[in-house]
Coordinates of C-alpha atoms and ligand atoms in Angstrom, one line a residue:
Chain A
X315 CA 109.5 91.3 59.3
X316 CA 112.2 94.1 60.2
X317 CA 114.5 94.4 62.9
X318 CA 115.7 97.9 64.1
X319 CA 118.8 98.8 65.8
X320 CA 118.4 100.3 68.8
X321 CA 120.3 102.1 71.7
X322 CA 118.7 101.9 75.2
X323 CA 119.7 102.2 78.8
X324 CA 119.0 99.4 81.2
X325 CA 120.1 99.8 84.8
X326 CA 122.4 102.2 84.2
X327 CA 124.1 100.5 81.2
X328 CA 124.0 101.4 77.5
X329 CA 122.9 98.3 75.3
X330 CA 122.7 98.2 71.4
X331 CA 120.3 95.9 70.4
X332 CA 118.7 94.4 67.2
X333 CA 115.0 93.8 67.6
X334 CA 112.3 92.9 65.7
X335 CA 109.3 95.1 65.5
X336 CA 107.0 92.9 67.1
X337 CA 109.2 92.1 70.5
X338 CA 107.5 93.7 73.5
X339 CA 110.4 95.6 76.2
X340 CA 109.2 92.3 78.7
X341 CA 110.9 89.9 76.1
X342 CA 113.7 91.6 75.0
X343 CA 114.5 92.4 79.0
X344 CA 114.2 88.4 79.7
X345 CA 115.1 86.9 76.4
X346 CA 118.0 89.0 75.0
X347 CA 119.5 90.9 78.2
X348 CA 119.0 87.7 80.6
X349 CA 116.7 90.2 83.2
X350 CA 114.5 87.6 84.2
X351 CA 113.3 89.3 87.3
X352 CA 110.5 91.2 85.6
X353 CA 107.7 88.4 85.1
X354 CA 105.0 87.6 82.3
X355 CA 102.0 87.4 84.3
X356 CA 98.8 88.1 82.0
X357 CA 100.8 89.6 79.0
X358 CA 97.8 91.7 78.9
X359 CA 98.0 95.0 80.8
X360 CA 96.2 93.9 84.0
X361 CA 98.8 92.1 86.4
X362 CA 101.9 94.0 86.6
X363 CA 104.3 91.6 87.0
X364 CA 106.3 93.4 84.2
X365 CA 106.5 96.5 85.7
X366 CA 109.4 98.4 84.6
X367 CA 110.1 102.1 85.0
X368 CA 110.9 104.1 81.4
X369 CA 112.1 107.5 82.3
X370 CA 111.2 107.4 86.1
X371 CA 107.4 106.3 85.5
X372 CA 106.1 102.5 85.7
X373 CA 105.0 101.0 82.7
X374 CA 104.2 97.2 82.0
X375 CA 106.6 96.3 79.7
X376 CA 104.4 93.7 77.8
X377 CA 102.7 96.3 76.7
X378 CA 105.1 98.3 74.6
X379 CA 107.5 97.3 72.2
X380 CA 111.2 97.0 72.5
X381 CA 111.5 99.5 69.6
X382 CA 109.9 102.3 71.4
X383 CA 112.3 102.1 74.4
X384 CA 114.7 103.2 71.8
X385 CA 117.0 106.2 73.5
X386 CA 114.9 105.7 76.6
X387 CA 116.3 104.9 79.9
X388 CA 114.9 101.5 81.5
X389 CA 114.9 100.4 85.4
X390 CA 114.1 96.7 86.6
X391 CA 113.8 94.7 89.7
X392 CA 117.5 93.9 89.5
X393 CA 118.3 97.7 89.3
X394 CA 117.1 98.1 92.7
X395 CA 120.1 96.4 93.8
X396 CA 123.4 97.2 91.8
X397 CA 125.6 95.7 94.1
X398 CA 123.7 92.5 95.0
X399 CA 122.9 94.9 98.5
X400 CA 118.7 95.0 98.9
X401 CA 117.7 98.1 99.1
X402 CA 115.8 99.6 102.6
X403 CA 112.1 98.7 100.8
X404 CA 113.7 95.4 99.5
X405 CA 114.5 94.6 103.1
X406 CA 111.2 96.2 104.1
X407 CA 109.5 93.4 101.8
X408 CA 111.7 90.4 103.5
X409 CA 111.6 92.1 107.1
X410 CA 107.4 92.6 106.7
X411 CA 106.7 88.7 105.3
X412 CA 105.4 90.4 102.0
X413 CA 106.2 87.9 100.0
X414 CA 104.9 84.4 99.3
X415 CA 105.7 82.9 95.5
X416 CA 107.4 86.2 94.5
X417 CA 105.7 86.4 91.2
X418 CA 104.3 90.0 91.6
X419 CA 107.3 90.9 94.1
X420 CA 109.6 92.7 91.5
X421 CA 106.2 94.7 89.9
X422 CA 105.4 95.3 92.9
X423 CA 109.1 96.7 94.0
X424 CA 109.3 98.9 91.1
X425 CA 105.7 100.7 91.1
X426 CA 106.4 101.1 95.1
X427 CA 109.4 102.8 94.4
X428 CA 108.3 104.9 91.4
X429 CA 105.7 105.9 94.5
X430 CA 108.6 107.1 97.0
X431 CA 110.5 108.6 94.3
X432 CA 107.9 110.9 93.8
X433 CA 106.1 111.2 97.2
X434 CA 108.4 109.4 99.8
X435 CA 106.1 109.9 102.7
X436 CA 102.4 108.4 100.8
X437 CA 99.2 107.6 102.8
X438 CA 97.8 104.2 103.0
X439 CA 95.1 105.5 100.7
X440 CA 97.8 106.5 98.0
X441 CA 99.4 103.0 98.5
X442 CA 96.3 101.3 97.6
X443 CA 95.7 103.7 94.6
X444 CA 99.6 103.3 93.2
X445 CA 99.1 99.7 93.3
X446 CA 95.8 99.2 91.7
X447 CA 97.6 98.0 88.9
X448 CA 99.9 94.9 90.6
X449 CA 98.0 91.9 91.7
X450 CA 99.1 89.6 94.2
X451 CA 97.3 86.2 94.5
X452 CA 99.0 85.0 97.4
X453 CA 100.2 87.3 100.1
X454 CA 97.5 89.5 100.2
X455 CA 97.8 93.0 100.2
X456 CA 98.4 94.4 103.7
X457 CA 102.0 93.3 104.6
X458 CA 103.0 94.4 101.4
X459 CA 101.5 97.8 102.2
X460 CA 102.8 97.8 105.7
X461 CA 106.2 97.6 104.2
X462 CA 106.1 100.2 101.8
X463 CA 104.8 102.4 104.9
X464 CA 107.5 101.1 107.2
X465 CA 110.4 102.3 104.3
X466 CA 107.9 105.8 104.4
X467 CA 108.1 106.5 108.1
X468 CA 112.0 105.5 107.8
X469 CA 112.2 107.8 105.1
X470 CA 110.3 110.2 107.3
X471 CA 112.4 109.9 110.4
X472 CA 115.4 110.3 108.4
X473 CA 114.2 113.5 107.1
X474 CA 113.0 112.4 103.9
X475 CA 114.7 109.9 101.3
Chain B
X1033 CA 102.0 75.0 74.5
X1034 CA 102.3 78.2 75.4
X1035 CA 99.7 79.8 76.8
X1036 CA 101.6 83.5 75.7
X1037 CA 102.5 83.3 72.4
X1038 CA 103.5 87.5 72.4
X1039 CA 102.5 89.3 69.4
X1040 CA 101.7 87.8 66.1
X1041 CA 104.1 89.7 63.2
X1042 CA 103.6 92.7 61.9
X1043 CA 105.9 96.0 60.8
X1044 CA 106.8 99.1 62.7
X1045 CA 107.5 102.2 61.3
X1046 CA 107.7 105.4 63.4
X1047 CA 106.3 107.8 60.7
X1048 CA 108.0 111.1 61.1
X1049 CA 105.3 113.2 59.5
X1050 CA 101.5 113.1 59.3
X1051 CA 101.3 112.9 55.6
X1052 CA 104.0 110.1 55.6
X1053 CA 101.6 108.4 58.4
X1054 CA 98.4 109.1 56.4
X1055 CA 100.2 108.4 53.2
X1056 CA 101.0 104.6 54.7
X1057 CA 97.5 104.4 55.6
X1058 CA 96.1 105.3 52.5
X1059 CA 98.7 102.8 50.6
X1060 CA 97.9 99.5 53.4
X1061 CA 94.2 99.8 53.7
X1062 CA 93.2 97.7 56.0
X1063 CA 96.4 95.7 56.7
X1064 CA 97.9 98.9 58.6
X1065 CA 97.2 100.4 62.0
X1066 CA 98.4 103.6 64.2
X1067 CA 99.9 103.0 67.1
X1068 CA 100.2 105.3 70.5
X1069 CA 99.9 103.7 73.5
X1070 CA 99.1 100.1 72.5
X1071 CA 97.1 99.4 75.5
X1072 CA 93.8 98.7 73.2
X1073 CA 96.0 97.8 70.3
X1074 CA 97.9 94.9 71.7
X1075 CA 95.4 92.9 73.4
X1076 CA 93.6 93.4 70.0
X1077 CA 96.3 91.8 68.2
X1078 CA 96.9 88.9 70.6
X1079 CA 93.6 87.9 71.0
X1080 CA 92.9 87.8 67.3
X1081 CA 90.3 90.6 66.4
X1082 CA 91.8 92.0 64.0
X1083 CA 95.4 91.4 62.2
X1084 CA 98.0 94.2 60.8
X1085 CA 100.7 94.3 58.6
X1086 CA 102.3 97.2 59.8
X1087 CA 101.9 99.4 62.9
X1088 CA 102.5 103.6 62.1
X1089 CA 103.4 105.2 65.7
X1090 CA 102.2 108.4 65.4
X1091 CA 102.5 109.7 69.0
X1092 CA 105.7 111.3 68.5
X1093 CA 104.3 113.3 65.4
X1094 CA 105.0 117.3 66.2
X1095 CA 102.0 118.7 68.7
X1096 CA 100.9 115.0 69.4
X1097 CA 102.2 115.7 73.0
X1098 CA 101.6 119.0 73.2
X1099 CA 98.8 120.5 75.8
X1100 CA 97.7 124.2 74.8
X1101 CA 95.5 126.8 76.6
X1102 CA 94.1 129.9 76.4
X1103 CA 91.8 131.8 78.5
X1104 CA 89.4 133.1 74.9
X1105 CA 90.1 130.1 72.5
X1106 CA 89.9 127.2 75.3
X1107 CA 92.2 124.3 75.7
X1108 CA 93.6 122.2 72.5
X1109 CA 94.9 118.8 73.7
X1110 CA 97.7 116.6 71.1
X1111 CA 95.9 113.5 70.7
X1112 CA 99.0 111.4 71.9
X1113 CA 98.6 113.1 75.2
X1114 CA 98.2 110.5 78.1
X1115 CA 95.6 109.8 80.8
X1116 CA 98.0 110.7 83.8
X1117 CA 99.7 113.7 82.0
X1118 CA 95.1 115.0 81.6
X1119 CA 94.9 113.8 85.3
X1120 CA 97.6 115.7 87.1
X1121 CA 97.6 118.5 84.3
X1122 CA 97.1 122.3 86.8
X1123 CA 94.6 123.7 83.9
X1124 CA 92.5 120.7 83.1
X1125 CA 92.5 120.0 87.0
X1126 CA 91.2 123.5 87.6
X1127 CA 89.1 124.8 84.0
X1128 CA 88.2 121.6 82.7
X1129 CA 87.4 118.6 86.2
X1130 CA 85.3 116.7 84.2
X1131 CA 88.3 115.8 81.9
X1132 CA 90.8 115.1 84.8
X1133 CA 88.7 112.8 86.9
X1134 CA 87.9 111.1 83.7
X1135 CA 91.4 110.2 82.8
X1136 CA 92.0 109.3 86.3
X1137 CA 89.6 106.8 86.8
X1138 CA 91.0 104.8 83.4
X1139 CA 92.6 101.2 84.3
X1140 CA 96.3 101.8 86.7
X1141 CA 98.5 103.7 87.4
X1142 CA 100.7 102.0 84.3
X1143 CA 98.4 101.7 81.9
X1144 CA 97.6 105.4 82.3
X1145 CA 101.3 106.2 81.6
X1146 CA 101.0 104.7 78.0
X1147 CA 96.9 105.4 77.2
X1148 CA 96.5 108.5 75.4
X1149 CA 93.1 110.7 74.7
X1150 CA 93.3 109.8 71.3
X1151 CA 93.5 105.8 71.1
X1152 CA 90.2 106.1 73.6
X1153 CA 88.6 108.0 71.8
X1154 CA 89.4 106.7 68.3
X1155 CA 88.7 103.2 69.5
X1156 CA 85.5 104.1 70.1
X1157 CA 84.7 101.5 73.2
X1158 CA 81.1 102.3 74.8
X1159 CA 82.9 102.7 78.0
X1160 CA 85.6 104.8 77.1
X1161 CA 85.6 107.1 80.3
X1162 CA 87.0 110.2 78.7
X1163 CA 84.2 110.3 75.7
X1164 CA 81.4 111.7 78.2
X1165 CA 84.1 114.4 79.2
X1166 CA 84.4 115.2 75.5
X1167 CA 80.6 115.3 74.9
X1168 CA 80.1 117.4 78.2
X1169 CA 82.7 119.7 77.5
X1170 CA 81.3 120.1 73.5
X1171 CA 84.5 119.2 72.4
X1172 CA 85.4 118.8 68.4
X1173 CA 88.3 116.6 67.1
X1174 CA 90.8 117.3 64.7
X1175 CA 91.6 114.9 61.8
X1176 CA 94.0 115.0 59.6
X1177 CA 93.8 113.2 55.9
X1178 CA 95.2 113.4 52.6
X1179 CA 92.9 116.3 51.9
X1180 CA 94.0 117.8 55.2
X1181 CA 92.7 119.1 58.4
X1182 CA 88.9 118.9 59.4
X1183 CA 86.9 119.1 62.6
X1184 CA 84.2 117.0 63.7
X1185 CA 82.0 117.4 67.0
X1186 CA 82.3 114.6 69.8
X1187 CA 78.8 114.9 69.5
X1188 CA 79.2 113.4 65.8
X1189 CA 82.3 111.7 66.0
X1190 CA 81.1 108.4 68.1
X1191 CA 78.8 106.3 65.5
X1192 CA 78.2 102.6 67.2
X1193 CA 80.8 100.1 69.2
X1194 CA 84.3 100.8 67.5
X1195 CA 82.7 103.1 64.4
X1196 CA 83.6 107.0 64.3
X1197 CA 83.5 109.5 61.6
X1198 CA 87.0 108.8 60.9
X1199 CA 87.2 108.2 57.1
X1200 CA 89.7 105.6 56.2
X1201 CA 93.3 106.9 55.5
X1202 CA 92.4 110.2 58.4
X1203 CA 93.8 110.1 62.3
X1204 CA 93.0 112.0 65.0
X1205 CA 95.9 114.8 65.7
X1206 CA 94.3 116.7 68.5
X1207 CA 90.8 117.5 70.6
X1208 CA 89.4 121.0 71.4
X1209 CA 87.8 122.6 73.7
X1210 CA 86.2 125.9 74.4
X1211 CA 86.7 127.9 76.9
X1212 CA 85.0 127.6 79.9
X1213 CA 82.7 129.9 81.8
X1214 CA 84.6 130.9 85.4
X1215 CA 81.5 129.6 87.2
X1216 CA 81.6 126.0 86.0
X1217 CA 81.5 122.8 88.2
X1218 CA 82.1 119.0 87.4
X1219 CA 81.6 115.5 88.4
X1220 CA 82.3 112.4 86.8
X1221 CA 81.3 109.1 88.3
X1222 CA 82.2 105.7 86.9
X1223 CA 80.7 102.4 88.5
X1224 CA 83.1 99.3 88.4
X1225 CA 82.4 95.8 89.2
X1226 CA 85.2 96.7 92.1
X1227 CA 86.5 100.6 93.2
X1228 CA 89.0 101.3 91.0
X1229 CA 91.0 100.1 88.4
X1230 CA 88.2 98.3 85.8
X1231 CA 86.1 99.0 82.9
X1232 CA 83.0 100.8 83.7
X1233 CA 79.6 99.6 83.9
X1234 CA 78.4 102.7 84.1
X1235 CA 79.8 106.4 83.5
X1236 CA 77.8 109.1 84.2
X1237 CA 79.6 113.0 83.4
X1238 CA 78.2 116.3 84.7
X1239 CA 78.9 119.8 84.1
X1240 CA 77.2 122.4 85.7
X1241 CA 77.4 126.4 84.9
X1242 CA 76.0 129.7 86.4
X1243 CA 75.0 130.0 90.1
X1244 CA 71.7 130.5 92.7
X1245 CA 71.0 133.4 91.1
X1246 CA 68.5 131.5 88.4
X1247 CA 70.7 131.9 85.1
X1248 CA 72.5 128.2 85.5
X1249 CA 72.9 125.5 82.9
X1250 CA 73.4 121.5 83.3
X1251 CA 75.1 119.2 80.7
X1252 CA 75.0 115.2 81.3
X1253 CA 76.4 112.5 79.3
X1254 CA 76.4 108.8 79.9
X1255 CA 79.3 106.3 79.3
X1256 CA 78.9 102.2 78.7
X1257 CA 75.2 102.4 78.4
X1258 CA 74.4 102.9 75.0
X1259 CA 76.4 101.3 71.6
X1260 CA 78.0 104.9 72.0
X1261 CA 78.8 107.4 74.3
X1262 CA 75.6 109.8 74.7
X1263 CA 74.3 113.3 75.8
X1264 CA 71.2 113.2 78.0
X1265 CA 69.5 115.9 76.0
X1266 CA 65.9 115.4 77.7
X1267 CA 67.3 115.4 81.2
X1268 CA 69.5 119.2 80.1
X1269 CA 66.5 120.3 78.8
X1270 CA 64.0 119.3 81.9
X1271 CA 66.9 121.1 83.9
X1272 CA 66.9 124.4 82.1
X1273 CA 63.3 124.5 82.7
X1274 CA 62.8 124.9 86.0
X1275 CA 65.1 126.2 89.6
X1276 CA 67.5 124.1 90.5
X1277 CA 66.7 121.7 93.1
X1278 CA 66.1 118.1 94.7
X1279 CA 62.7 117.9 92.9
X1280 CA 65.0 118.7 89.0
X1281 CA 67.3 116.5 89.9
X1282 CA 65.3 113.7 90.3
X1283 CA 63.2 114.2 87.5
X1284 CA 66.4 114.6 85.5
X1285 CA 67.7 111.4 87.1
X1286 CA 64.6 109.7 85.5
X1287 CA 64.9 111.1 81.9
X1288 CA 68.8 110.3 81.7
X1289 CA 67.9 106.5 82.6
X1290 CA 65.2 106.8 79.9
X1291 CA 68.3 107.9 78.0
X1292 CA 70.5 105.0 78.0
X1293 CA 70.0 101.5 76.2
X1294 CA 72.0 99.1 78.2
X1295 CA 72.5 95.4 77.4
X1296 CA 72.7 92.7 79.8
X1297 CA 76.4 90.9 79.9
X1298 CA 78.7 88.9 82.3
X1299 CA 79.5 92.3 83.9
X1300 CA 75.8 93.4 84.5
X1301 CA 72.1 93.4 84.1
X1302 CA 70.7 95.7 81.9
X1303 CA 68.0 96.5 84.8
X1304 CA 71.0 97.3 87.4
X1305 CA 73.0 99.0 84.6
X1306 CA 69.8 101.5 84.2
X1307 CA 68.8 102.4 87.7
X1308 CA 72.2 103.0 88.2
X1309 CA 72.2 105.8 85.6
X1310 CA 69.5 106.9 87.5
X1311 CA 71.1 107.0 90.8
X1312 CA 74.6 108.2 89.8
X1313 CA 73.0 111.0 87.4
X1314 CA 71.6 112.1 90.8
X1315 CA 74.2 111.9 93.1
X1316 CA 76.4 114.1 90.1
X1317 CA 73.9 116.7 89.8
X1318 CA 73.6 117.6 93.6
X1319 CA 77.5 117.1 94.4
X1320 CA 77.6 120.1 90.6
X1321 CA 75.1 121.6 92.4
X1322 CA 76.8 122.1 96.1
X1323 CA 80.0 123.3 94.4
X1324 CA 78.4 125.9 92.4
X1325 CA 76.7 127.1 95.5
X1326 CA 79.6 127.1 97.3
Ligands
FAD1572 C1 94.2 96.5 81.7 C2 93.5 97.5 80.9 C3 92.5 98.3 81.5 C4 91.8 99.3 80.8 N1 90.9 100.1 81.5 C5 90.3 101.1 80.9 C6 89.4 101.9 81.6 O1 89.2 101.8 82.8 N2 88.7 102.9 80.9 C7 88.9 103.1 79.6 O2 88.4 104.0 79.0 N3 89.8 102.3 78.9 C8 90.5 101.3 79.5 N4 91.4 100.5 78.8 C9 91.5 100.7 77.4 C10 92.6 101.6 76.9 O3 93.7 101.7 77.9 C11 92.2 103.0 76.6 O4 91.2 103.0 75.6 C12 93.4 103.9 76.0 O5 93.1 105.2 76.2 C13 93.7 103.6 74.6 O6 94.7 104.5 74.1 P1 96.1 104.0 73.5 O7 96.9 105.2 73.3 O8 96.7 102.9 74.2 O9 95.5 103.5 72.1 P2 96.1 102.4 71.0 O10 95.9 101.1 71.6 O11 97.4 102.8 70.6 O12 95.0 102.7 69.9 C14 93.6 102.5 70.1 C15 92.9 102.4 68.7 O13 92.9 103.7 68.1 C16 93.6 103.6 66.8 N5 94.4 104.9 66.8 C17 95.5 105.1 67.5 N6 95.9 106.4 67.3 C18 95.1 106.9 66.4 C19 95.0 108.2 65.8 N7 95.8 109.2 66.0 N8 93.9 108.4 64.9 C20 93.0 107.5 64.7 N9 93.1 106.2 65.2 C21 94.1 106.0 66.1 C22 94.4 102.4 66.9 O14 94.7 101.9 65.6 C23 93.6 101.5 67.7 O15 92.6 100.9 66.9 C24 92.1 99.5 79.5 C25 93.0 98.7 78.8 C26 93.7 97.8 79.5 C27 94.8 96.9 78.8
FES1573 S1 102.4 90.6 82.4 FE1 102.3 92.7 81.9 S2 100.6 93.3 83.1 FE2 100.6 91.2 83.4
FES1574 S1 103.5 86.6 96.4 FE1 102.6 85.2 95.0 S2 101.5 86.6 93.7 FE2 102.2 87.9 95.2

């Protein structure tokens, strides 16, 4: 089987990486880079617990390869915090009780704040419809919504993020 | 063990033209498969259907991602084009609804990043939800093989569960559509076990043309019902014949649910899956209806 050479951004860093063709981006995050934030939940497309952003937009990263995030710029969990500082919708999640086990917290983190990048002031309804795609089979859903609307009406009172 | 054993092995190659991807298809046979988004590929693979050798991602091939449209020759859409990029797309929103809501009710908001038109289509599931779209909007693909480019209707293209017109060694490059008419109106409903975010159980598209002044036209097709996507010809044609109206509707109601050929499985009766046909076909039609009146 081959292994390509590849060049991708993760976090804001520049890594060059050998991979083999049939290593999905979840893998090579948590077995080559160390990221071990992002989880495997399903390895199947219908969990996401991998969530990852490529280029701005969520993605589960068990379902794409590690070759095609060649050139591509990648965000995880541990992105959202640079400096080891949480950021205002990480402390949102701790302030608002929205977690219990964690396992869906950093898929969760990342598709709520691919949401506020690109509509930082989202109805409940467009909550619930960003996060169709992250299950949670512990907390439940509403104080995870309550704290991505608390970090909204912050946002809002602040004039926007 | 381990319950998530990732991907068996297999080769990538990125082809960097279409006779290069063709040309690998051609020499693999069977052994080979085209990638784009992977979202019906991979679980595919990991659950053992089928096996490949090598993977040819063909989604960055020129004009893959590439959404054209012209107000005489109608709207030509690169295969690799995804579901969210149809959803939020101004033109498709406006000129072609059916289309957008289709792609917008497919899986979440992730998976919709990576699906394209193409791989739905090509994999040629029942419940596709943008193949009624395709049939409604009389849409023909565009395949590309060894001998070069041909065109084939949607109407032709879909042949059983997973079986197309695609001739071994051919992919799918692009879909188009003509024009359509300024009065035009569209409504596609999908039925999951929950609101959003699963396969359909049923998928019922509507397009409606024309207006209350008598010259108006209906076209329904039916999603997940049927071994392959299908027209409701009998319920068009009982439209055409007669005004507009609660009385049509229902009548057309009936003849789509005569239409479809559902089989009972874990996610539904065939006798639920069919009077649902019945009642979303209806619900469609009037909903057309009110916006062409409007
Ligand atoms: C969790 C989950 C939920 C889903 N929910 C839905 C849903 O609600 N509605 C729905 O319709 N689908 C759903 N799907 C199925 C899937 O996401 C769609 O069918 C998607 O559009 C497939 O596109 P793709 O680009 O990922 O295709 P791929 O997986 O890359 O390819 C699909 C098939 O087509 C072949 N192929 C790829 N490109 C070409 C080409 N150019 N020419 C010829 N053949 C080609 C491939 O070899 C493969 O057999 C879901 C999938 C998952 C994992
Ligand atoms: S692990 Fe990727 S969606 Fe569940
Ligand atoms: S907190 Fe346990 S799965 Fe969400």
């Amino acid at each position: 089987m081959t292994t390509h050479a590849i060049t991708v951004t993760v976090n804001g860093a520049q890594e060059c990486l050998d991979v083999a063709s049939n290593t999905t981006l979840l893998q090579m995050l948590r077995e080559q880079l160390g990221l071990t934030g992002t989880k495997n939940g399903c390895e199947a497309g219908e969990c996401g617990a991998c969530t990852v952003l490529v280029n701005g937009e969520p993605v589960n990263s068990c379902m794409m390869l590690a070759v095609e995030a060649d050139g591509q710029e990648v965000l995880t969990v541990e992105g959202l915090a640079p400096e080891g500082r949480l950021s205002p919708l990480q402390e949102a999640f701790v302030a608002h009780n929205a977690i219990q086990c964690g396992y869906c917290t950093p898929g969760m983190l990342i598709t709520a704040h691919a949401l506020l990048q690109g509509n930082p002031q989202p109805s409940e309804e467009e909550i619930k419809e960003a996060l169709v795609g992250n299950l949670c089979r512990c907390t439940g859903y509403v104080r995870i919504i309550e704290a991505i609307e608390d970090v909204a009406q912050d946002g809002a009172a602040k004039g926007g993020q | 063990m381990f319950a998530r054993p990732g991907l068996p092995r297999f080769d990538y190659v990125q082809a960097s033209t279409a006779d290069e991807a063709v040309t690998l298809l051609q020499d693999y046979g069977p052994d080979a498969r085209l990638l784009m988004g992977g979202t019906d590929l991979f679980p595919g693979l990991r659950e053992g259907r089928f096996g490949a050798r090598v993977l040819i991602d063909v989604k960055q091939l020129p004009g893959m991602r590439q959404l054209d449209h012209d107000d005489e020759t109608g709207l030509t859409i690169g295969a690799a084009v995804t579901m969210n990029e149809l959803a939020r797309h101004p033109v498709v929103q406006a000129r072609y609804p059916v289309l957008a809501q289709a792609a917008g009710t497919v899986a979440s908001y992730q998976i919709r990043n990576r699906a394209t038109i193409g791989g739905n289509l090509c994999n040629a599931s029942p419940c596709a939800d943008t193949a009624p779209a395709t049939l409604v909007l009389e849409a023909e693909f565009l395949l590309y093989g060894l001998q070069g480019e041909r065109a084939v209707t949607a109407g032709e293209f879909f042949r059983g569960p997973g079986q197309t017109a695609l001739r071994p060694a051919e992919m799918m490059v692009g879909i188009r559509i003509p024009a359509s008419p300024s009065r035009a109106a569209a409504r596609y409903l999908k039925l999951g076990r929950c609101r959003s975010g699963d396969l359909s159980l049923v998928g019922v598209a509507v397009c409606g043309f024309g207006n209350g002044d008598g010259r108006h036209a209906f076209r329904i097709a039916l999603g997940s019902v049927a071994p392959t996507p299908v027209r409701a010809s009998e319920a068009e044609a009982h439209l055409a014949s007669q005004p507009a109206g609660e009385a049509a509707f229902a009548g057309a109601a009936e003849k789509a649910m005569a239409a479809s050929s559902p089989i009972s499985d874990v996610r539904g009766t065939a006798e639920y899956q069919r009077a649902m046909v019945r009642t979303l076909t209806l619900r469609a039609l009037r909903d057309v209806w009110a916006q062409l009146l409007a």
